[in-house]
PDB file of C-alpha atoms in Angstrom:
ATOM      1  CA  UNK A   1      -4.456  15.005  28.014  1.00 76.00           C
ATOM      2  CA  UNK A   2      -0.800  14.814  28.834  1.00 85.00           C
ATOM      3  CA  UNK A   3       1.455  14.644  25.771  1.00 86.00           C
ATOM      4  CA  UNK A   4       3.079  11.253  25.293  1.00 87.00           C
ATOM      5  CA  UNK A   5       5.642   9.850  22.882  1.00 90.00           C
ATOM      6  CA  UNK A   6       3.775   7.199  20.853  1.00 91.00           C
ATOM      7  CA  UNK A   7       4.791   4.861  18.021  1.00 90.00           C
ATOM      8  CA  UNK A   8       2.266   4.456  15.203  1.00 92.00           C
ATOM      9  CA  UNK A   9       2.362   1.617  12.689  1.00 91.00           C
ATOM     10  CA  UNK A  10       0.148   0.498   9.813  1.00 91.00           C
ATOM     11  CA  UNK A  11      -0.801  -2.920   8.528  1.00 90.00           C
ATOM     12  CA  UNK A  12      -2.734  -3.641   5.362  1.00 88.00           C
ATOM     13  CA  UNK A  13      -5.289  -6.433   5.538  1.00 83.00           C
ATOM     14  CA  UNK A  14      -8.226  -5.163   3.444  1.00 76.00           C
ATOM     15  CA  UNK A  15     -10.835  -7.077   5.479  1.00 76.00           C
ATOM     16  CA  UNK A  16      -8.804 -10.287   5.992  1.00 72.00           C
ATOM     17  CA  UNK A  17      -8.347  -9.876   9.755  1.00 77.00           C
ATOM     18  CA  UNK A  18     -10.082 -11.792  12.579  1.00 83.00           C
ATOM     19  CA  UNK A  19     -10.171 -11.843  16.402  1.00 84.00           C
ATOM     20  CA  UNK A  20      -6.910 -13.833  16.616  1.00 88.00           C
ATOM     21  CA  UNK A  21      -5.197 -11.228  14.465  1.00 87.00           C
ATOM     22  CA  UNK A  22      -6.154  -8.398  16.834  1.00 90.00           C
ATOM     23  CA  UNK A  23      -5.301 -10.503  19.912  1.00 91.00           C
ATOM     24  CA  UNK A  24      -1.792 -11.112  18.574  1.00 88.00           C
ATOM     25  CA  UNK A  25      -1.142  -7.365  18.377  1.00 88.00           C
ATOM     26  CA  UNK A  26      -2.703  -6.775  21.790  1.00 90.00           C
ATOM     27  CA  UNK A  27      -0.407  -9.432  23.276  1.00 89.00           C
ATOM     28  CA  UNK A  28       2.598  -7.512  21.969  1.00 87.00           C
ATOM     29  CA  UNK A  29       1.382  -4.226  23.435  1.00 88.00           C
ATOM     30  CA  UNK A  30      -0.166  -2.652  20.327  1.00 92.00           C
ATOM     31  CA  UNK A  31      -3.458  -0.805  20.635  1.00 93.00           C
ATOM     32  CA  UNK A  32      -5.794  -0.948  17.646  1.00 93.00           C
ATOM     33  CA  UNK A  33      -6.964   2.560  16.728  1.00 94.00           C
ATOM     34  CA  UNK A  34      -9.026   2.108  13.569  1.00 92.00           C
ATOM     35  CA  UNK A  35      -9.002   1.472   9.857  1.00 91.00           C
ATOM     36  CA  UNK A  36      -9.133   3.423   6.621  1.00 90.00           C
ATOM     37  CA  UNK A  37      -9.385   1.900   3.134  1.00 86.00           C
ATOM     38  CA  UNK A  38      -7.934  -1.453   4.200  1.00 86.00           C
ATOM     39  CA  UNK A  39      -5.148   0.026   6.346  1.00 89.00           C
ATOM     40  CA  UNK A  40      -5.231  -0.801  10.064  1.00 91.00           C
ATOM     41  CA  UNK A  41      -3.734   1.704  12.503  1.00 94.00           C
ATOM     42  CA  UNK A  42      -1.956   0.611  15.689  1.00 94.00           C
ATOM     43  CA  UNK A  43      -0.115   2.511  18.383  1.00 93.00           C
ATOM     44  CA  UNK A  44       2.139   1.754  21.315  1.00 91.00           C
ATOM     45  CA  UNK A  45       3.712   4.037  23.937  1.00 89.00           C
ATOM     46  CA  UNK A  46       7.375   4.577  23.124  1.00 86.00           C
ATOM     47  CA  UNK A  47       8.210   4.148  26.812  1.00 84.00           C
ATOM     48  CA  UNK A  48       7.502   0.382  26.629  1.00 81.00           C
ATOM     49  CA  UNK A  49       9.919  -0.097  23.734  1.00 76.00           C
ATOM     50  CA  UNK A  50      12.981  -1.972  25.016  1.00 72.00           C
ATOM     51  CA  UNK A  51      14.562  -2.796  21.659  1.00 71.00           C
ATOM     52  CA  UNK A  52      14.194  -1.292  18.209  1.00 68.00           C
ATOM     53  CA  UNK A  53      12.252  -4.370  17.125  1.00 69.00           C
ATOM     54  CA  UNK A  54       9.621  -3.632  19.804  1.00 72.00           C
ATOM     55  CA  UNK A  55       8.653  -0.609  17.707  1.00 76.00           C
ATOM     56  CA  UNK A  56       7.909  -2.700  14.618  1.00 83.00           C
ATOM     57  CA  UNK A  57       4.746  -4.638  13.800  1.00 83.00           C
ATOM     58  CA  UNK A  58       6.636  -7.321  11.907  1.00 80.00           C
ATOM     59  CA  UNK A  59       9.720  -8.917  13.397  1.00 76.00           C
ATOM     60  CA  UNK A  60      10.768 -10.994  10.388  1.00 81.00           C
ATOM     61  CA  UNK A  61      11.487 -10.108   6.771  1.00 82.00           C
ATOM     62  CA  UNK A  62       9.142 -12.785   5.386  1.00 84.00           C
ATOM     63  CA  UNK A  63       6.166 -11.034   7.030  1.00 84.00           C
ATOM     64  CA  UNK A  64       7.253  -7.733   5.504  1.00 83.00           C
ATOM     65  CA  UNK A  65       7.573  -9.354   2.071  1.00 83.00           C
ATOM     66  CA  UNK A  66       4.100 -10.922   2.449  1.00 84.00           C
ATOM     67  CA  UNK A  67       2.678  -7.479   3.238  1.00 83.00           C
ATOM     68  CA  UNK A  68       4.276  -6.017   0.106  1.00 82.00           C
ATOM     69  CA  UNK A  69       2.921  -8.875  -2.038  1.00 82.00           C
ATOM     70  CA  UNK A  70      -0.553  -8.373  -0.587  1.00 85.00           C
ATOM     71  CA  UNK A  71      -0.430  -4.654  -1.393  1.00 82.00           C
ATOM     72  CA  UNK A  72       0.695  -5.407  -4.949  1.00 80.00           C
ATOM     73  CA  UNK A  73      -2.146  -7.903  -5.486  1.00 82.00           C
ATOM     74  CA  UNK A  74      -4.920  -5.779  -3.992  1.00 84.00           C
ATOM     75  CA  UNK A  75      -3.821  -2.255  -4.954  1.00 81.00           C
ATOM     76  CA  UNK A  76      -1.414  -2.346  -7.892  1.00 79.00           C
ATOM     77  CA  UNK A  77      -3.078  -5.139  -9.895  1.00 82.00           C
ATOM     78  CA  UNK A  78      -6.503  -3.424  -9.988  1.00 83.00           C
ATOM     79  CA  UNK A  79      -4.837  -0.178 -11.112  1.00 78.00           C
ATOM     80  CA  UNK A  80      -3.090  -2.058 -13.894  1.00 80.00           C
ATOM     81  CA  UNK A  81      -6.356  -3.714 -14.995  1.00 83.00           C
ATOM     82  CA  UNK A  82      -8.148  -0.348 -15.056  1.00 80.00           C
ATOM     83  CA  UNK A  83      -5.295   1.083 -17.080  1.00 77.00           C
ATOM     84  CA  UNK A  84      -5.269  -1.742 -19.626  1.00 79.00           C
ATOM     85  CA  UNK A  85      -9.056  -2.105 -19.953  1.00 83.00           C
ATOM     86  CA  UNK A  86     -10.281   1.482 -19.694  1.00 77.00           C
ATOM     87  CA  UNK A  87      -7.678   4.164 -20.221  1.00 71.00           C
ATOM     88  CA  UNK A  88      -5.620   2.587 -23.014  1.00 74.00           C
ATOM     89  CA  UNK A  89      -8.522   1.723 -25.388  1.00 80.00           C
ATOM     90  CA  UNK A  90     -10.113   5.151 -24.927  1.00 73.00           C
ATOM     91  CA  UNK A  91      -6.781   6.821 -25.595  1.00 72.00           C
ATOM     92  CA  UNK A  92      -6.350   4.868 -28.814  1.00 76.00           C
ATOM     93  CA  UNK A  93      -9.944   5.575 -29.889  1.00 76.00           C
ATOM     94  CA  UNK A  94      -9.549   9.315 -29.271  1.00 72.00           C
ATOM     95  CA  UNK A  95      -6.428   9.361 -31.458  1.00 74.00           C
ATOM     96  CA  UNK A  96      -8.067   7.377 -34.287  1.00 76.00           C
ATOM     97  CA  UNK A  97     -11.182   9.559 -34.673  1.00 74.00           C
ATOM     98  CA  UNK A  98      -9.215  12.681 -35.525  1.00 67.00           C
ATOM     99  CA  UNK A  99     -12.226  15.020 -35.227  1.00 69.00           C
ATOM    100  CA  UNK A 100     -11.958  18.437 -33.608  1.00 71.00           C
ATOM    101  CA  UNK A 101     -14.136  17.420 -30.676  1.00 71.00           C
ATOM    102  CA  UNK A 102     -11.864  14.479 -29.938  1.00 72.00           C
ATOM    103  CA  UNK A 103      -8.846  16.744 -29.362  1.00 75.00           C
ATOM    104  CA  UNK A 104     -10.039  17.496 -25.815  1.00 77.00           C
ATOM    105  CA  UNK A 105     -10.493  13.788 -25.140  1.00 74.00           C
ATOM    106  CA  UNK A 106      -7.070  13.042 -26.590  1.00 76.00           C
ATOM    107  CA  UNK A 107      -5.493  15.596 -24.253  1.00 79.00           C
ATOM    108  CA  UNK A 108      -7.459  14.181 -21.294  1.00 78.00           C
ATOM    109  CA  UNK A 109      -6.518  10.579 -22.061  1.00 75.00           C
ATOM    110  CA  UNK A 110      -2.891  11.567 -22.696  1.00 80.00           C
ATOM    111  CA  UNK A 111      -2.777  13.134 -19.232  1.00 84.00           C
ATOM    112  CA  UNK A 112      -4.389  10.012 -17.751  1.00 79.00           C
ATOM    113  CA  UNK A 113      -1.927   7.750 -19.577  1.00 79.00           C
ATOM    114  CA  UNK A 114       1.034   9.755 -18.294  1.00 85.00           C
ATOM    115  CA  UNK A 115      -0.368   9.791 -14.762  1.00 85.00           C
ATOM    116  CA  UNK A 116      -1.049   6.056 -14.729  1.00 79.00           C
ATOM    117  CA  UNK A 117       2.314   5.114 -16.238  1.00 82.00           C
ATOM    118  CA  UNK A 118       4.218   7.329 -13.796  1.00 87.00           C
ATOM    119  CA  UNK A 119       2.166   6.101 -10.812  1.00 82.00           C
ATOM    120  CA  UNK A 120       2.531   2.431 -11.699  1.00 80.00           C
ATOM    121  CA  UNK A 121       6.227   2.807 -12.433  1.00 85.00           C
ATOM    122  CA  UNK A 122       6.976   4.764  -9.258  1.00 87.00           C
ATOM    123  CA  UNK A 123       5.015   2.459  -6.947  1.00 82.00           C
ATOM    124  CA  UNK A 124       6.229  -0.677  -8.665  1.00 82.00           C
ATOM    125  CA  UNK A 125       9.877   0.347  -8.388  1.00 88.00           C
ATOM    126  CA  UNK A 126       9.528   1.344  -4.728  1.00 86.00           C
ATOM    127  CA  UNK A 127       7.793  -1.926  -3.824  1.00 83.00           C
ATOM    128  CA  UNK A 128      10.393  -3.901  -5.762  1.00 84.00           C
ATOM    129  CA  UNK A 129      13.193  -2.059  -3.934  1.00 88.00           C
ATOM    130  CA  UNK A 130      11.588  -2.902  -0.570  1.00 84.00           C
ATOM    131  CA  UNK A 131      11.250  -6.560  -1.525  1.00 82.00           C
ATOM    132  CA  UNK A 132      14.946  -6.697  -2.495  1.00 87.00           C
ATOM    133  CA  UNK A 133      15.895  -5.022   0.784  1.00 85.00           C
ATOM    134  CA  UNK A 134      13.999  -7.564   2.866  1.00 81.00           C
ATOM    135  CA  UNK A 135      15.161 -10.549   0.824  1.00 82.00           C
ATOM    136  CA  UNK A 136      18.806  -9.553   1.252  1.00 81.00           C
ATOM    137  CA  UNK A 137      18.572  -8.965   5.029  1.00 70.00           C
TER     138      UNK A 137
END
């Protein structure tokens, strides 16, 4: 096919979309491409973009903030629950046993703890920064 300049955008609904949702995007010139793990992919030819806002899925900051809140509830909260309920107790148990066989588990759970803490901190700070940006605009 002939190469074309196209704008791609993502929305996160995680199964909460309906026919009206897709019709709204179609009315604004967005073509639904598909989904992957709750993320919905849309595209639009760049040639139909008259203003910079035409290239965005969300025109207002409140919609962007709602998207961020939805991501935090459905992605970050489950990660936090897994961390608190699974990784942390096993880490503590591996430290308390003190046997030679538990050293490998202690190293494994230490790596998991560090990974989870860094992931949650990084994502949480980035999402918080985005929320501040959209609240101030």
